[in-house]
């Protein structure tokens, strides 16, 4: 696969399509194009992965994810959430509002706020449009525009294979990760979940890694997790008060987690 379109697109472009939430970074892909591209990528992810066959877990994630997406600047767009049948702790967001959460992430979370923090982080990558920013930087605008038009299904397949395989392409920059943590924490609290859930999830995953490194390897490769990141989440949570009641309840979370742990026994559990 030849991806040689390193077109320089970051000249100043007045009146461009900027995401409102990501520090004003230029994003030359229109929202409509991004959502069309997201549908193509999602169809390919669906072909390369397996969704967990558990309607209750799926319904729970739909509610949780929908409540978080409703807090974003792109709440009026269509968002989808999918539980993948995969024991590894991981989650990722495609451009265009498609969020995937591995069953292993649900199995590992100690509380629903911990799980919600991971989903909120991925929703934040989507709302900040980090995916299209990164694709345009890596491939150039002309190739991305061609993908929107469906010009090259081979490239779509390759991009999704790298994403699903968690290669380098799956990694966002450190500043994108910080932004996703900050925005995610705000969405978490605005949706009524405990903002302490983010630091708590980081601690849960760090502890799990000591005992079961296998299912945590992907997560730590794409989400470097130092004490500074945990501390930043702790400090941010102090300034964030949960607003209202969350859309999901802890009892349903317990039931769903139990079912997921039974369905995916290779997952790491606290
Ligand atoms: Zn991230």
Coordinates of C-alpha atoms and ligand atoms in Angstrom, one line a residue:
X1 CA 0.0 0.0 0.0
X2 CA 1.5 3.3 -1.0
X3 CA 0.5 6.2 1.1
X4 CA 2.6 8.9 -0.4
X5 CA 0.2 11.9 -0.3
X6 CA 2.0 13.9 2.3
X7 CA 0.3 17.1 1.1
X8 CA 1.0 20.2 3.1
X9 CA -2.4 21.3 4.2
X10 CA -1.6 23.3 7.3
X11 CA -1.2 26.6 5.7
X12 CA -3.5 29.3 7.2
X13 CA -6.9 28.8 5.7
X14 CA -9.4 31.4 6.8
X15 CA -13.0 30.2 7.2
X16 CA -12.0 26.6 7.4
X17 CA -14.0 24.0 9.3
X18 CA -12.6 24.1 12.8
X19 CA -13.6 21.9 15.6
X20 CA -14.9 24.1 18.4
X21 CA -13.4 22.1 21.2
X22 CA -9.9 21.2 20.2
X23 CA -7.9 24.3 20.8
X24 CA -8.9 25.7 17.5
X25 CA -6.8 23.2 15.5
X26 CA -7.6 23.4 11.9
X27 CA -9.7 20.6 10.5
X28 CA -10.2 20.8 6.8
X29 CA -12.7 17.9 6.7
X30 CA -16.3 19.0 6.9
X31 CA -18.5 17.5 9.5
X32 CA -20.7 15.9 6.8
X33 CA -17.7 14.4 5.1
X34 CA -16.3 13.2 8.5
X35 CA -19.6 11.4 9.3
X36 CA -19.7 9.8 5.8
X37 CA -16.1 8.6 6.2
X38 CA -16.9 7.3 9.7
X39 CA -19.6 5.1 8.3
X40 CA -17.2 3.6 5.7
X41 CA -14.6 3.0 8.4
X42 CA -17.2 1.5 10.8
X43 CA -18.5 -0.9 8.1
X44 CA -14.9 -2.1 7.8
X45 CA -14.4 -2.4 11.5
X46 CA -17.5 -4.4 11.7
X47 CA -16.1 -6.7 9.0
X48 CA -12.7 -7.1 10.9
X49 CA -14.0 -7.5 14.4
X50 CA -16.7 -9.3 16.3
X51 CA -19.4 -7.6 18.4
X52 CA -20.2 -9.2 21.7
X53 CA -23.4 -11.1 21.4
X54 CA -25.1 -9.7 24.5
X55 CA -28.0 -7.4 24.0
X56 CA -28.0 -6.3 27.6
X57 CA -24.4 -5.2 27.6
X58 CA -24.9 -3.5 24.2
X59 CA -28.0 -1.7 25.5
X60 CA -26.2 -0.6 28.6
X61 CA -23.3 0.8 26.5
X62 CA -25.8 2.6 24.2
X63 CA -27.3 4.4 27.2
X64 CA -24.0 5.2 28.8
X65 CA -22.4 6.4 25.5
X66 CA -25.4 8.3 24.4
X67 CA -25.6 10.2 27.7
X68 CA -21.9 11.2 27.3
X69 CA -22.2 12.2 23.6
X70 CA -25.2 14.4 24.6
X71 CA -22.7 16.5 26.6
X72 CA -20.6 17.3 23.6
X73 CA -20.7 20.1 21.0
X74 CA -21.5 17.4 18.4
X75 CA -24.6 16.1 20.3
X76 CA -26.8 16.6 17.3
X77 CA -24.8 14.2 15.2
X78 CA -25.4 10.4 15.1
X79 CA -23.1 8.5 17.5
X80 CA -22.8 4.7 17.7
X81 CA -21.3 2.5 20.5
X82 CA -20.3 -1.1 20.1
X83 CA -19.2 -3.7 22.6
X84 CA -16.5 -5.9 20.9
X85 CA -16.0 -9.5 21.8
X86 CA -12.4 -9.1 22.9
X87 CA -10.9 -9.8 26.3
X88 CA -8.2 -7.1 26.0
X89 CA -8.7 -3.9 27.8
X90 CA -9.2 -1.4 25.0
X91 CA -11.5 1.2 23.5
X92 CA -11.2 3.4 20.4
X93 CA -13.0 6.0 18.5
X94 CA -13.4 6.3 14.7
X95 CA -14.1 9.6 13.1
X96 CA -17.7 10.4 12.7
X97 CA -19.0 9.4 16.2
X98 CA -18.3 5.6 16.2
X99 CA -17.0 4.4 19.5
X100 CA -15.9 0.8 20.3
X101 CA -15.4 -0.7 23.7
X102 CA -13.8 -4.1 24.3
X103 CA -15.7 -6.5 26.6
X104 CA -12.4 -6.7 28.5
X105 CA -12.8 -3.0 29.5
X106 CA -16.2 -3.7 31.0
X107 CA -14.9 -6.7 32.8
X108 CA -12.0 -4.7 34.3
X109 CA -13.9 -1.7 35.6
X110 CA -14.7 -1.7 39.3
X111 CA -17.5 0.8 39.0
X112 CA -19.7 2.2 36.3
X113 CA -18.0 5.6 36.7
X114 CA -14.7 3.9 35.9
X115 CA -16.1 2.4 32.7
X116 CA -17.8 5.7 31.9
X117 CA -14.5 7.5 32.1
X118 CA -13.0 5.3 29.3
X119 CA -16.1 5.9 27.1
X120 CA -16.0 9.6 27.9
X121 CA -12.3 9.7 26.8
X122 CA -13.2 8.1 23.5
X123 CA -16.2 10.3 23.0
X124 CA -13.9 13.3 23.6
X125 CA -11.5 12.1 20.8
X126 CA -14.6 12.0 18.6
X127 CA -15.9 15.4 19.6
X128 CA -12.5 17.0 19.2
X129 CA -12.2 15.3 15.8
X130 CA -8.8 13.9 16.5
X131 CA -9.2 11.1 14.1
X132 CA -9.6 13.2 10.9
X133 CA -6.9 15.6 12.2
X134 CA -4.5 12.7 12.4
X135 CA -5.6 11.2 9.1
X136 CA -5.1 14.4 7.3
X137 CA -1.7 14.9 8.9
X138 CA -0.6 11.3 8.0
X139 CA -2.1 11.0 4.5
X140 CA -2.8 14.5 3.2
X141 CA -6.2 16.0 2.5
X142 CA -6.5 14.8 -1.0
X143 CA -6.3 11.1 0.0
X144 CA -8.8 11.7 2.9
X145 CA -11.1 13.5 0.5
X146 CA -10.9 10.5 -1.9
X147 CA -11.7 8.1 1.0
X148 CA -14.9 10.2 1.7
X149 CA -15.9 9.6 -2.0
X150 CA -15.3 5.9 -1.6
X151 CA -12.4 6.0 -4.1
X152 CA -10.1 3.5 -2.4
X153 CA -11.6 0.7 -0.3
X154 CA -8.1 -0.8 0.0
X155 CA -6.9 2.1 2.0
X156 CA -10.0 2.0 4.2
X157 CA -9.2 -1.7 4.9
X158 CA -5.6 -0.9 5.7
X159 CA -6.4 2.0 8.0
X160 CA -8.9 -0.1 9.9
X161 CA -6.5 -3.0 10.1
X162 CA -3.8 -0.7 11.7
X163 CA -6.4 0.7 14.0
X164 CA -7.8 -2.6 15.1
X165 CA -4.2 -4.0 15.4
X166 CA -3.3 -1.0 17.5
X167 CA -0.3 -0.1 15.5
X168 CA 1.4 3.3 15.6
X169 CA -1.5 4.8 13.6
X170 CA -3.8 4.0 16.5
X171 CA -1.8 6.4 18.7
X172 CA -2.9 9.9 19.2
X173 CA -0.4 12.5 20.2
X174 CA 0.2 13.3 23.8
X175 CA -1.6 16.6 23.6
X176 CA -4.6 14.8 22.0
X177 CA -4.6 12.4 24.9
X178 CA -4.5 15.2 27.4
X179 CA -7.3 17.0 25.6
X180 CA -9.4 13.8 25.6
X181 CA -8.8 13.3 29.3
X182 CA -9.8 16.9 30.1
X183 CA -12.8 17.0 27.8
X184 CA -13.8 13.4 28.8
X185 CA -13.7 14.3 32.5
X186 CA -16.0 17.3 31.9
X187 CA -18.4 15.1 29.9
X188 CA -18.3 12.5 32.7
X189 CA -19.3 15.0 35.4
X190 CA -21.9 16.8 33.2
X191 CA -23.6 13.4 32.5
X192 CA -23.9 12.8 36.3
X193 CA -21.0 10.3 36.7
X194 CA -18.4 10.5 39.5
X195 CA -15.5 12.4 38.0
X196 CA -13.2 10.5 40.4
X197 CA -13.9 7.5 38.1
X198 CA -11.2 8.5 35.7
X199 CA -8.3 8.4 38.1
X200 CA -9.8 5.4 39.8
X201 CA -9.9 3.5 36.4
X202 CA -6.3 4.4 35.8
X203 CA -5.4 2.9 39.2
X204 CA -7.5 -0.2 38.5
X205 CA -5.7 -0.7 35.2
X206 CA -2.3 -0.1 36.7
X207 CA -3.0 -2.7 39.4
X208 CA -4.4 -5.2 36.9
X209 CA -1.3 -4.9 34.8
X210 CA 0.8 -6.1 37.6
X211 CA -1.1 -9.4 37.8
X212 CA -2.3 -9.9 34.2
X213 CA 0.0 -8.0 31.7
X214 CA -1.5 -9.8 28.6
X215 CA -4.9 -8.2 28.4
X216 CA -3.5 -4.8 29.4
X217 CA -0.7 -4.7 26.8
X218 CA -2.7 -2.9 24.0
X219 CA -4.1 -0.4 26.4
X220 CA -0.7 0.7 27.8
X221 CA 0.9 0.8 24.3
X222 CA -1.7 3.3 23.1
X223 CA -2.5 5.1 26.3
X224 CA 0.8 5.7 28.2
X225 CA -0.2 6.0 31.8
X226 CA 2.2 7.6 34.2
X227 CA 1.6 9.0 37.6
X228 CA 1.4 12.5 36.1
X229 CA -1.7 11.5 34.1
X230 CA -3.3 9.9 37.1
X231 CA -2.6 13.0 39.2
X232 CA -3.9 15.3 36.4
X233 CA -7.2 13.4 36.5
X234 CA -7.3 13.6 40.3
X235 CA -6.8 17.3 40.3
X236 CA -9.3 17.9 37.5
X237 CA -11.9 15.8 39.3
X238 CA -11.7 18.1 42.3
X239 CA -13.0 21.0 40.2
X240 CA -15.8 19.0 38.6
X241 CA -19.1 18.4 40.3
X242 CA -21.4 15.7 38.9
X243 CA -24.6 17.2 37.5
X244 CA -27.8 15.4 38.0
X245 CA -28.4 11.6 37.9
X246 CA -26.5 9.4 35.5
X247 CA -28.5 7.7 32.7
X248 CA -27.4 4.2 33.9
X249 CA -27.5 2.7 37.3
X250 CA -24.9 0.8 39.3
X251 CA -27.1 -2.3 39.7
X252 CA -27.4 -2.7 35.9
X253 CA -23.7 -2.2 35.6
X254 CA -23.1 -5.0 38.0
X255 CA -25.4 -7.4 36.1
X256 CA -23.8 -6.4 32.8
X257 CA -20.3 -6.8 34.1
X258 CA -21.1 -10.2 35.5
X259 CA -22.5 -11.4 32.1
X260 CA -19.5 -10.0 30.3
X261 CA -17.1 -11.7 32.6
X262 CA -18.9 -15.0 32.1
X263 CA -18.9 -14.5 28.3
X264 CA -15.3 -13.4 28.0
X265 CA -13.4 -15.5 30.6
X266 CA -10.0 -14.5 29.3
X267 CA -10.6 -10.9 30.4
X268 CA -8.6 -9.5 33.4
X269 CA -10.7 -8.8 36.5
X270 CA -9.9 -7.1 39.7
Ligands
LIG1 ZN1 -7.0 8.3 23.9

